[in-house]
Tab-separated table of C-alpha atoms and ligand atoms in Angstrom:
chain	number	residue	atom	x	y	z
A	1	UNK	CA	-6.781	-24.593	13.525
A	2	UNK	CA	-8.707	-22.699	10.844
A	3	UNK	CA	-8.484	-23.285	7.114
A	4	UNK	CA	-6.950	-20.183	5.649
A	5	UNK	CA	-7.349	-18.847	2.107
A	6	UNK	CA	-4.280	-18.690	-0.112
A	7	UNK	CA	-3.046	-15.241	-1.200
A	8	UNK	CA	-3.638	-14.117	-4.821
A	9	UNK	CA	-1.565	-16.183	-7.243
A	10	UNK	CA	1.301	-14.564	-9.166
A	11	UNK	CA	0.188	-13.262	-12.555
A	12	UNK	CA	1.667	-12.521	-15.933
A	13	UNK	CA	1.955	-8.892	-16.900
A	14	UNK	CA	3.139	-7.153	-20.062
A	15	UNK	CA	5.072	-3.982	-19.267
A	16	UNK	CA	5.241	-1.572	-22.212
A	17	UNK	CA	8.042	0.998	-22.258
A	18	UNK	CA	7.701	4.046	-24.520
A	19	UNK	CA	10.064	6.985	-25.003
A	20	UNK	CA	10.579	8.923	-21.798
A	21	UNK	CA	13.303	9.473	-19.243
A	22	UNK	CA	11.010	7.893	-16.597
A	23	UNK	CA	11.866	4.529	-18.230
A	24	UNK	CA	14.622	4.226	-15.633
A	25	UNK	CA	11.914	3.960	-12.952
A	26	UNK	CA	10.274	1.167	-14.951
A	27	UNK	CA	13.446	-0.877	-14.494
A	28	UNK	CA	12.840	-0.757	-10.728
A	29	UNK	CA	9.159	-1.619	-11.241
A	30	UNK	CA	10.099	-4.738	-13.233
A	31	UNK	CA	12.512	-5.751	-10.473
A	32	UNK	CA	9.768	-5.389	-7.838
A	33	UNK	CA	7.229	-7.358	-9.883
A	34	UNK	CA	9.658	-10.205	-10.519
A	35	UNK	CA	10.404	-10.270	-6.778
A	36	UNK	CA	6.629	-10.644	-6.198
A	37	UNK	CA	6.625	-13.747	-8.426
A	38	UNK	CA	4.989	-12.028	-11.395
A	39	UNK	CA	6.049	-13.156	-14.883
A	40	UNK	CA	6.928	-9.971	-16.758
A	41	UNK	CA	7.182	-9.609	-20.542
A	42	UNK	CA	8.716	-6.275	-21.471
A	43	UNK	CA	7.771	-4.731	-24.811
A	44	UNK	CA	9.559	-1.562	-25.869
A	45	UNK	CA	8.894	0.996	-28.580
A	46	UNK	CA	11.867	2.185	-30.622
A	47	UNK	CA	11.807	5.479	-28.711
A	48	UNK	CA	11.756	3.535	-25.426
A	49	UNK	CA	15.025	1.774	-26.313
A	50	UNK	CA	16.715	5.197	-26.547
A	51	UNK	CA	16.392	5.689	-22.796
A	52	UNK	CA	17.054	2.264	-21.253
A	53	UNK	CA	18.394	-0.643	-23.275
A	54	UNK	CA	16.464	-3.882	-23.793
A	55	UNK	CA	19.417	-5.671	-22.141
A	56	UNK	CA	18.595	-4.008	-18.819
A	57	UNK	CA	14.985	-5.180	-18.943
A	58	UNK	CA	16.018	-8.632	-20.150
A	59	UNK	CA	18.352	-9.003	-17.168
A	60	UNK	CA	15.671	-7.824	-14.725
A	61	UNK	CA	12.755	-9.816	-16.137
A	62	UNK	CA	14.782	-12.904	-17.045
A	63	UNK	CA	12.881	-13.020	-20.342
A	64	UNK	CA	13.429	-11.851	-23.918
A	65	UNK	CA	12.451	-8.232	-24.481
A	66	UNK	CA	10.343	-7.604	-27.566
A	67	UNK	CA	10.761	-4.472	-29.646
A	68	UNK	CA	9.767	-5.371	-33.186
A	69	UNK	CA	6.420	-6.243	-34.729
A	70	UNK	CA	8.177	-7.920	-37.640
A	71	UNK	CA	10.818	-9.908	-35.770
A	72	UNK	CA	11.101	-13.542	-36.846
A	73	UNK	CA	11.409	-16.253	-34.267
A	74	UNK	CA	7.959	-16.117	-32.724
A	75	UNK	CA	6.148	-19.439	-33.026
A	76	UNK	CA	3.616	-17.962	-35.424
A	77	UNK	CA	2.911	-14.646	-37.092
A	78	UNK	CA	0.369	-13.780	-34.381
A	79	UNK	CA	2.911	-13.780	-31.545
A	80	UNK	CA	1.865	-10.316	-30.434
A	81	UNK	CA	-1.710	-11.407	-29.918
A	82	UNK	CA	-0.621	-14.483	-27.972
A	83	UNK	CA	1.466	-12.304	-25.698
A	84	UNK	CA	-1.495	-10.229	-24.580
A	85	UNK	CA	-3.907	-13.208	-24.415
A	86	UNK	CA	-1.911	-14.890	-21.690
A	87	UNK	CA	-1.496	-11.728	-19.654
A	88	UNK	CA	-3.557	-10.389	-16.752
A	89	UNK	CA	-2.729	-6.813	-17.668
A	90	UNK	CA	-0.700	-4.572	-19.920
A	91	UNK	CA	0.899	-1.655	-18.105
A	92	UNK	CA	2.484	1.019	-20.283
A	93	UNK	CA	5.023	2.923	-18.167
A	94	UNK	CA	6.133	5.472	-19.095
A	95	UNK	CA	3.355	6.317	-21.541
A	96	UNK	CA	4.485	9.257	-23.704
A	97	UNK	CA	2.109	11.886	-25.080
A	98	UNK	CA	2.647	10.386	-28.526
A	99	UNK	CA	1.778	6.884	-27.357
A	100	UNK	CA	-1.394	8.086	-25.601
A	101	UNK	CA	-2.413	9.785	-28.884
A	102	UNK	CA	-1.812	6.561	-30.754
A	103	UNK	CA	-3.820	4.510	-28.279
A	104	UNK	CA	-6.699	6.981	-28.210
A	105	UNK	CA	-6.970	6.728	-31.974
A	106	UNK	CA	-6.559	2.969	-32.243
A	107	UNK	CA	-3.275	2.995	-34.158
A	108	UNK	CA	-1.378	-0.266	-34.447
A	109	UNK	CA	1.886	0.528	-36.202
A	110	UNK	CA	4.353	-1.064	-33.804
A	111	UNK	CA	4.403	-4.087	-31.515
A	112	UNK	CA	3.237	-2.336	-28.343
A	113	UNK	CA	0.322	-0.446	-29.920
A	114	UNK	CA	-0.740	-3.602	-31.785
A	115	UNK	CA	-0.624	-5.555	-28.564
A	116	UNK	CA	-2.771	-2.943	-26.813
A	117	UNK	CA	-5.341	-3.025	-29.591
A	118	UNK	CA	-5.443	-6.828	-29.723
A	119	UNK	CA	-5.660	-7.331	-25.963
A	120	UNK	CA	-8.368	-9.014	-23.936
A	121	UNK	CA	-6.880	-8.017	-20.583
A	122	UNK	CA	-6.851	-4.794	-18.569
A	123	UNK	CA	-4.805	-1.888	-19.920
A	124	UNK	CA	-3.177	0.567	-17.526
A	125	UNK	CA	-1.061	3.529	-18.583
A	126	UNK	CA	1.283	5.667	-16.481
A	127	UNK	CA	1.785	8.940	-18.366
A	128	UNK	CA	5.114	10.765	-18.051
A	129	UNK	CA	5.830	14.004	-19.867
A	130	UNK	CA	6.543	17.686	-19.612
A	131	UNK	CA	3.830	19.702	-17.831
A	132	UNK	CA	2.822	21.670	-20.942
A	133	UNK	CA	2.452	18.478	-22.964
A	134	UNK	CA	0.297	16.951	-20.222
A	135	UNK	CA	-1.906	20.043	-19.917
A	136	UNK	CA	-2.290	20.473	-23.678
A	137	UNK	CA	-5.874	20.157	-24.864
A	138	UNK	CA	-4.923	17.384	-27.287
A	139	UNK	CA	-3.400	15.215	-24.535
A	140	UNK	CA	-6.309	15.853	-22.187
A	141	UNK	CA	-8.723	14.918	-24.997
A	142	UNK	CA	-6.794	11.699	-25.622
A	143	UNK	CA	-6.757	10.830	-21.930
A	144	UNK	CA	-10.506	11.442	-21.612
A	145	UNK	CA	-11.121	9.197	-24.594
A	146	UNK	CA	-8.912	6.466	-23.164
A	147	UNK	CA	-10.837	6.626	-19.884
A	148	UNK	CA	-14.084	6.211	-21.823
A	149	UNK	CA	-12.527	3.179	-23.518
A	150	UNK	CA	-11.943	1.609	-20.094
A	151	UNK	CA	-8.208	2.275	-19.896
A	152	UNK	CA	-6.936	2.970	-16.353
A	153	UNK	CA	-4.857	6.153	-16.185
A	154	UNK	CA	-2.352	5.975	-13.314
A	155	UNK	CA	-1.219	9.481	-12.358
A	156	UNK	CA	0.720	11.393	-13.420
A	157	UNK	CA	2.063	12.749	-10.157
A	158	UNK	CA	3.215	16.257	-9.470
A	159	UNK	CA	6.716	17.500	-8.689
A	160	UNK	CA	10.126	18.158	-10.241
A	161	UNK	CA	10.226	17.144	-13.887
A	162	UNK	CA	13.280	16.090	-15.909
A	163	UNK	CA	12.874	19.262	-18.020
A	164	UNK	CA	13.666	21.372	-14.912
A	165	UNK	CA	10.052	22.451	-14.555
A	166	UNK	CA	7.694	21.697	-11.714
A	167	UNK	CA	4.116	20.483	-12.147
A	168	UNK	CA	1.990	17.564	-13.301
A	169	UNK	CA	3.677	15.044	-15.554
A	170	UNK	CA	5.890	12.882	-13.319
A	171	UNK	CA	5.402	9.174	-13.754
A	172	UNK	CA	4.095	7.542	-10.560
A	173	UNK	CA	6.699	5.786	-8.432
A	174	UNK	CA	7.392	2.065	-9.027
A	175	UNK	CA	5.795	1.182	-5.654
A	176	UNK	CA	2.544	2.912	-6.680
A	177	UNK	CA	2.472	1.138	-10.034
A	178	UNK	CA	3.112	-2.184	-8.321
A	179	UNK	CA	0.223	-1.437	-5.944
A	180	UNK	CA	-2.084	-0.706	-8.893
A	181	UNK	CA	-1.248	-4.079	-10.428
A	182	UNK	CA	-1.682	-5.868	-7.105
A	183	UNK	CA	-5.054	-4.176	-6.644
A	184	UNK	CA	-6.103	-5.532	-10.004
A	185	UNK	CA	-5.313	-9.066	-8.888
A	186	UNK	CA	-6.649	-8.834	-5.336
A	187	UNK	CA	-10.036	-10.321	-4.637
A	188	UNK	CA	-12.292	-7.426	-3.569
A	189	UNK	CA	-12.947	-8.950	-0.172
A	190	UNK	CA	-13.618	-5.618	1.502
A	191	UNK	CA	-15.537	-3.952	-1.337
A	192	UNK	CA	-17.747	-1.188	0.044
A	193	UNK	CA	-16.440	-1.588	3.623
A	194	UNK	CA	-15.155	1.435	5.527
A	195	UNK	CA	-11.994	0.637	7.409
A	196	UNK	CA	-10.378	2.837	10.063
A	197	UNK	CA	-6.766	1.984	10.936
A	198	UNK	CA	-4.287	3.377	13.476
A	199	UNK	CA	-0.570	3.014	12.786
A	200	UNK	CA	2.864	4.063	13.971
A	201	UNK	CA	4.071	5.370	17.327
A	202	UNK	CA	2.720	8.306	19.306
A	203	UNK	CA	4.824	11.126	20.722
A	204	UNK	CA	4.083	12.410	24.215
A	205	UNK	CA	5.614	15.825	24.848
A	206	UNK	CA	7.704	16.463	27.963
A	207	UNK	CA	8.589	19.997	26.851
A	208	UNK	CA	8.643	21.742	23.427
A	209	UNK	CA	11.656	19.748	22.221
A	210	UNK	CA	11.511	16.455	24.120
A	211	UNK	CA	9.082	13.643	24.430
A	212	UNK	CA	8.379	9.963	24.993
A	213	UNK	CA	7.894	7.710	21.987
A	214	UNK	CA	8.659	4.135	20.930
A	215	UNK	CA	10.362	2.252	18.112
A	216	UNK	CA	7.248	1.450	16.054
A	217	UNK	CA	7.984	2.126	12.357
A	218	UNK	CA	4.341	2.124	11.238
A	219	UNK	CA	5.200	-0.397	8.477
A	220	UNK	CA	2.619	-2.979	9.579
A	221	UNK	CA	-0.217	-0.446	9.783
A	222	UNK	CA	0.650	1.129	6.438
A	223	UNK	CA	0.947	-2.299	4.788
A	224	UNK	CA	-2.452	-3.283	6.166
A	225	UNK	CA	-4.035	0.023	5.051
A	226	UNK	CA	-2.682	-0.506	1.546
A	227	UNK	CA	-3.915	-4.096	1.383
A	228	UNK	CA	-7.376	-3.059	2.610
A	229	UNK	CA	-7.598	-0.351	-0.064
A	230	UNK	CA	-6.496	-2.874	-2.695
A	231	UNK	CA	-9.276	-5.164	-1.476
A	232	UNK	CA	-11.841	-2.468	-2.235
A	233	UNK	CA	-12.242	-0.850	1.213
A	234	UNK	CA	-12.509	2.908	1.820
A	235	UNK	CA	-9.587	3.308	4.177
A	236	UNK	CA	-8.799	6.071	6.672
A	237	UNK	CA	-5.358	5.783	8.231
A	238	UNK	CA	-4.732	7.667	11.476
A	239	UNK	CA	-0.947	7.789	11.644
A	240	UNK	CA	1.430	8.772	14.403
A	241	UNK	CA	4.758	10.407	13.468
A	242	UNK	CA	6.369	8.359	10.667
A	243	UNK	CA	8.094	9.295	7.402
A	244	UNK	CA	6.301	6.500	5.499
A	245	UNK	CA	4.549	7.416	2.251
A	246	UNK	CA	0.753	7.315	2.197
A	247	UNK	CA	-0.410	4.237	0.233
A	248	UNK	CA	-2.422	5.007	-2.927
A	249	UNK	CA	-6.165	5.605	-2.388
A	250	UNK	CA	-5.841	5.825	1.406
A	251	UNK	CA	-7.039	8.906	3.333
A	252	UNK	CA	-4.400	9.805	5.909
A	253	UNK	CA	-4.835	11.794	9.125
A	254	UNK	CA	-1.553	12.705	10.816
A	255	UNK	CA	-1.520	12.904	14.612
A	256	UNK	CA	1.197	13.203	17.270
A	257	UNK	CA	0.050	12.236	20.742
A	258	UNK	CA	-2.142	9.429	22.065
A	259	UNK	CA	-4.800	12.044	22.899
A	260	UNK	CA	-4.729	13.387	19.285
A	261	UNK	CA	-5.003	9.831	17.975
A	262	UNK	CA	-7.949	9.076	20.271
A	263	UNK	CA	-9.730	12.232	19.107
A	264	UNK	CA	-9.062	11.517	15.413
A	265	UNK	CA	-10.434	7.980	15.821
A	266	UNK	CA	-13.496	8.955	17.853
A	267	UNK	CA	-14.333	11.674	15.297
A	268	UNK	CA	-14.452	9.062	12.534
A	269	UNK	CA	-15.482	5.788	14.117
A	270	UNK	CA	-19.218	6.286	13.509
A	271	UNK	CA	-18.491	5.876	9.804
A	272	UNK	CA	-16.389	2.726	10.162
A	273	UNK	CA	-17.403	-0.899	9.610
A	274	UNK	CA	-14.014	-2.163	10.744
A	275	UNK	CA	-11.520	-0.678	13.223
A	276	UNK	CA	-7.999	-2.070	13.222
A	277	UNK	CA	-5.728	-0.722	15.975
A	278	UNK	CA	-2.146	-1.307	14.889
A	279	UNK	CA	-0.592	1.804	16.425
A	280	UNK	CA	1.826	1.411	19.312
A	281	UNK	CA	0.003	3.969	21.437
A	282	UNK	CA	1.793	5.308	24.504
A	283	UNK	CA	0.100	3.955	27.615
A	284	UNK	CA	1.299	6.948	29.670
A	285	UNK	CA	1.830	10.629	28.954
A	286	UNK	CA	3.495	13.382	31.024
A	287	UNK	CA	0.801	14.775	33.331
A	288	UNK	CA	2.019	18.362	32.992
A	289	UNK	CA	4.212	18.949	29.911
A	290	UNK	CA	6.335	22.073	30.300
A	291	UNK	CA	5.633	24.961	27.936
A	292	UNK	CA	9.274	25.989	28.227
A	293	UNK	CA	12.315	23.877	27.482
A	294	UNK	CA	13.416	22.233	30.736
A	295	UNK	CA	16.832	23.375	31.950
A	296	UNK	CA	19.151	20.884	33.567
A	297	UNK	CA	19.631	21.422	37.265
A	298	UNK	CA	22.025	18.614	38.036
A	299	UNK	CA	19.381	17.084	40.306
A	300	UNK	CA	17.313	13.990	39.535
A	301	UNK	CA	14.264	14.854	37.473
A	302	UNK	CA	10.894	13.285	38.178
A	303	UNK	CA	8.223	13.347	35.514
A	304	UNK	CA	4.756	12.282	36.568
A	305	UNK	CA	3.002	10.201	33.937
A	306	UNK	CA	-0.709	9.662	33.677
A	307	UNK	CA	-2.491	6.933	31.722
A	308	UNK	CA	-3.745	7.673	28.205
A	309	UNK	CA	-7.150	6.687	26.877
A	310	UNK	CA	-7.202	3.107	25.577
A	311	UNK	CA	-8.514	3.893	22.096
A	312	UNK	CA	-9.249	0.309	21.106
A	313	UNK	CA	-11.045	-0.574	24.349
A	314	UNK	CA	-13.080	2.648	24.107
A	315	UNK	CA	-14.179	1.871	20.554
A	316	UNK	CA	-14.928	-1.797	21.343
A	317	UNK	CA	-17.066	-0.760	24.345
A	318	UNK	CA	-19.413	1.377	22.225
A	319	UNK	CA	-23.038	0.214	21.988
A	320	UNK	CA	-22.708	-0.968	18.377
A	321	UNK	CA	-18.993	-1.055	17.687
A	322	UNK	CA	-17.375	-1.676	14.324
A	323	UNK	CA	-15.624	-5.043	13.898
A	324	UNK	CA	-12.597	-4.424	16.153
A	325	UNK	CA	-9.171	-5.934	15.597
A	326	UNK	CA	-6.325	-5.401	18.070
A	327	UNK	CA	-2.621	-6.072	18.040
A	328	UNK	CA	-0.668	-7.250	21.031
A	329	UNK	CA	3.098	-7.149	21.231
A	330	UNK	CA	4.129	-9.244	24.220
A	331	UNK	CA	7.607	-10.019	25.443
A	332	UNK	CA	6.660	-13.108	27.512
A	333	UNK	CA	3.865	-15.706	27.626
A	334	UNK	CA	2.684	-14.252	24.358
A	335	UNK	CA	-0.496	-16.264	23.806
A	336	UNK	CA	-1.714	-16.222	27.417
A	337	UNK	CA	-1.189	-12.471	27.787
A	338	UNK	CA	-2.664	-11.739	24.392
A	339	UNK	CA	-5.795	-13.816	25.023
A	340	UNK	CA	-6.292	-12.053	28.364
A	341	UNK	CA	-5.992	-8.724	26.523
A	342	UNK	CA	-8.476	-9.864	23.857
A	343	UNK	CA	-11.049	-10.809	26.491
A	344	UNK	CA	-10.468	-7.637	28.530
A	345	UNK	CA	-10.865	-5.383	25.483
A	346	UNK	CA	-13.799	-7.497	24.160
A	347	UNK	CA	-12.298	-8.058	20.697
A	348	UNK	CA	-13.482	-10.615	18.144
A	349	UNK	CA	-9.941	-10.809	16.712
A	350	UNK	CA	-6.489	-10.091	18.097
A	351	UNK	CA	-3.135	-10.406	16.342
A	352	UNK	CA	-0.444	-11.502	18.786
A	353	UNK	CA	3.285	-11.381	18.310
A	354	UNK	CA	6.516	-11.166	20.221
A	355	UNK	CA	7.436	-7.519	20.823
A	356	UNK	CA	11.099	-8.283	20.107
A	357	UNK	CA	10.143	-9.656	16.643
A	358	UNK	CA	7.742	-7.024	15.448
A	359	UNK	CA	8.877	-3.504	16.214
A	360	UNK	CA	10.771	-1.861	13.355
A	361	UNK	CA	11.440	-5.085	11.451
A	362	UNK	CA	10.377	-5.813	7.849
A	363	UNK	CA	8.727	-9.111	8.599
A	364	UNK	CA	6.698	-10.648	11.370
A	365	UNK	CA	5.360	-13.924	12.733
A	366	UNK	CA	1.950	-13.676	14.348
A	367	UNK	CA	-0.798	-15.806	15.856
A	368	UNK	CA	-4.443	-14.869	15.388
A	369	UNK	CA	-6.675	-15.244	18.413
A	370	UNK	CA	-10.428	-15.426	18.067
A	371	UNK	CA	-13.309	-17.170	19.842
A	372	UNK	CA	-12.346	-20.442	18.113
A	373	UNK	CA	-8.800	-20.381	19.510
A	374	UNK	CA	-5.265	-19.712	18.296
A	375	UNK	CA	-4.306	-19.745	14.606
A	376	UNK	CA	-0.555	-19.377	14.025
A	377	UNK	CA	0.547	-17.924	10.682
A	378	UNK	CA	3.954	-18.534	9.088
A	379	UNK	CA	6.624	-15.798	9.255
A	380	UNK	CA	6.204	-13.415	6.327
A	381	UNK	CA	7.040	-9.874	5.266
A	382	UNK	CA	4.687	-7.153	6.472
A	383	UNK	CA	3.192	-6.468	3.031
A	384	UNK	CA	2.187	-10.126	2.679
A	385	UNK	CA	0.936	-10.133	6.259
A	386	UNK	CA	-1.151	-7.026	5.517
A	387	UNK	CA	-2.837	-8.873	2.648
A	388	UNK	CA	-3.284	-11.983	4.753
A	389	UNK	CA	-4.946	-10.011	7.550
A	390	UNK	CA	-7.328	-8.464	5.052
A	391	UNK	CA	-8.339	-11.974	4.019
A	392	UNK	CA	-8.675	-13.116	7.615
A	393	UNK	CA	-10.853	-10.131	8.484
A	394	UNK	CA	-12.818	-10.461	5.222
A	395	UNK	CA	-13.870	-14.036	5.984
A	396	UNK	CA	-14.797	-13.206	9.594
A	397	UNK	CA	-16.766	-10.014	8.979
A	398	UNK	CA	-20.497	-10.174	9.502
A	399	UNK	CA	-22.249	-9.864	6.116
A	400	UNK	CA	-23.045	-6.318	5.064
A	401	UNK	CA	-26.733	-5.503	5.729
B	501	CTP	N1	-4.166	0.497	22.124
B	501	CTP	C1	-4.975	1.591	21.950
B	501	CTP	N2	-4.872	2.661	22.790
B	501	CTP	C2	-3.990	2.641	23.812
B	501	CTP	C3	-3.140	1.525	24.006
B	501	CTP	C4	-3.265	0.469	23.126
B	501	CTP	O1	-5.782	1.622	21.009
B	501	CTP	N3	-3.907	3.691	24.610
B	501	CTP	C5	-4.304	-0.644	21.219
B	501	CTP	C6	-3.107	-0.934	20.353
B	501	CTP	O2	-3.177	-0.254	19.122
B	501	CTP	C7	-3.189	-2.439	20.181
B	501	CTP	C8	-3.804	-2.932	21.468
B	501	CTP	O3	-4.460	-1.785	22.015
B	501	CTP	O4	-4.073	-2.808	19.162
B	501	CTP	C9	-2.855	-3.513	22.450
B	501	CTP	O5	-2.013	-2.571	22.950
B	501	CTP	P1	-0.982	-2.880	24.160
B	501	CTP	O6	-0.282	-1.600	24.452
B	501	CTP	O7	-0.135	-4.053	23.829
B	501	CTP	O8	-1.937	-3.337	25.289
B	501	CTP	P2	-2.283	-2.727	26.630
B	501	CTP	O9	-3.729	-2.966	26.803
B	501	CTP	O10	-1.810	-1.332	26.692
B	501	CTP	O11	-1.485	-3.658	27.639
B	501	CTP	P3	0.040	-3.673	28.129
B	501	CTP	O12	0.734	-2.461	27.542
B	501	CTP	O13	-0.080	-3.664	29.567
B	501	CTP	O14	0.611	-4.941	27.581
């Protein structure tokens, strides 16, 4: 059995909340971080407390919420500096236009701005404001200056704003902010590597409104793509039909059928160092899909299916293939069948699991198969498994030339 690296340790993060309606999304972010095992200290500006109360954040973080530079009760007068010294990052979300102006000019007239100025850790800000405020020359100047100062600007996103306008200014979603913090903590195991991933089901048309598909949710492939991007890889995700959101910093190519997926992969594989085939690709497709909707006749209907291209085997058989990783969902004799598949497809690494366990579920229990044998991993959620697979691939990859 191999010795496996441990995942990144939980960190301590200061979450700063300034005045903006998006503060309600920060409550969800704090909940997610705490669930990840992160210790979260919430610091609010006076304006921030107008939108969500400190009690809400205290309940979610399980820790006292700080709002006042002059509050007594800290162990010494430099409590604010201590708070940032122990932290891995300060994330200000939402960051109002006023707070960005303050930061850009080095003001320190409340606890949060003082903390930001006195920090030794990374500072990330997630702006949230009305579109005109965001586009104003003064805000853009402040943001440019903050970037020069090494502050990471997360978003803003585009869409419906609380002021009933549409445009730039929406705070990024809690999941995206969590991913940015995770990326900060992840070892950059795949820095500079180009990773091509397939994910989700495929859809094989029978006629314009019907087709053959399967119950793959795409969650495993999307979780892996996100983890690879967080580990510094340039990730292209070829996705079958799924409503999942594209992970931050991942290039997504949407496809429908197995043939589309094969084409999308073969068009891009020359540029890939690693190819990870997580999609549940249909093995068969209707030989002659009808251009018209089929009418029922009352008789039995026979549809002739023909095999699809095995994308993974095709890529692995190339003269100098990328590092190829396959997945095998088996219902019986999991390890024997999976190892046979690994040998047949000539893969250095294959991830085997029970089909009944994997499809559609939020967690998974897998065994890695490589030339050294079988390495079972404990059951874990798919996000954790995505990160773990990145580590497993990272330590096995041939060194970059
Ligand atoms: N795969 C692929 N292209 C296909 C079929 C499968 O790239 N047309 C990839 C999957 O993404 C997965 C691996 O091959 O990484 C295993 O797929 P699976 O369907 O389990 O294996 P098959 O070789 O099709 O064997 P069988 O269905 O008979 O178990």
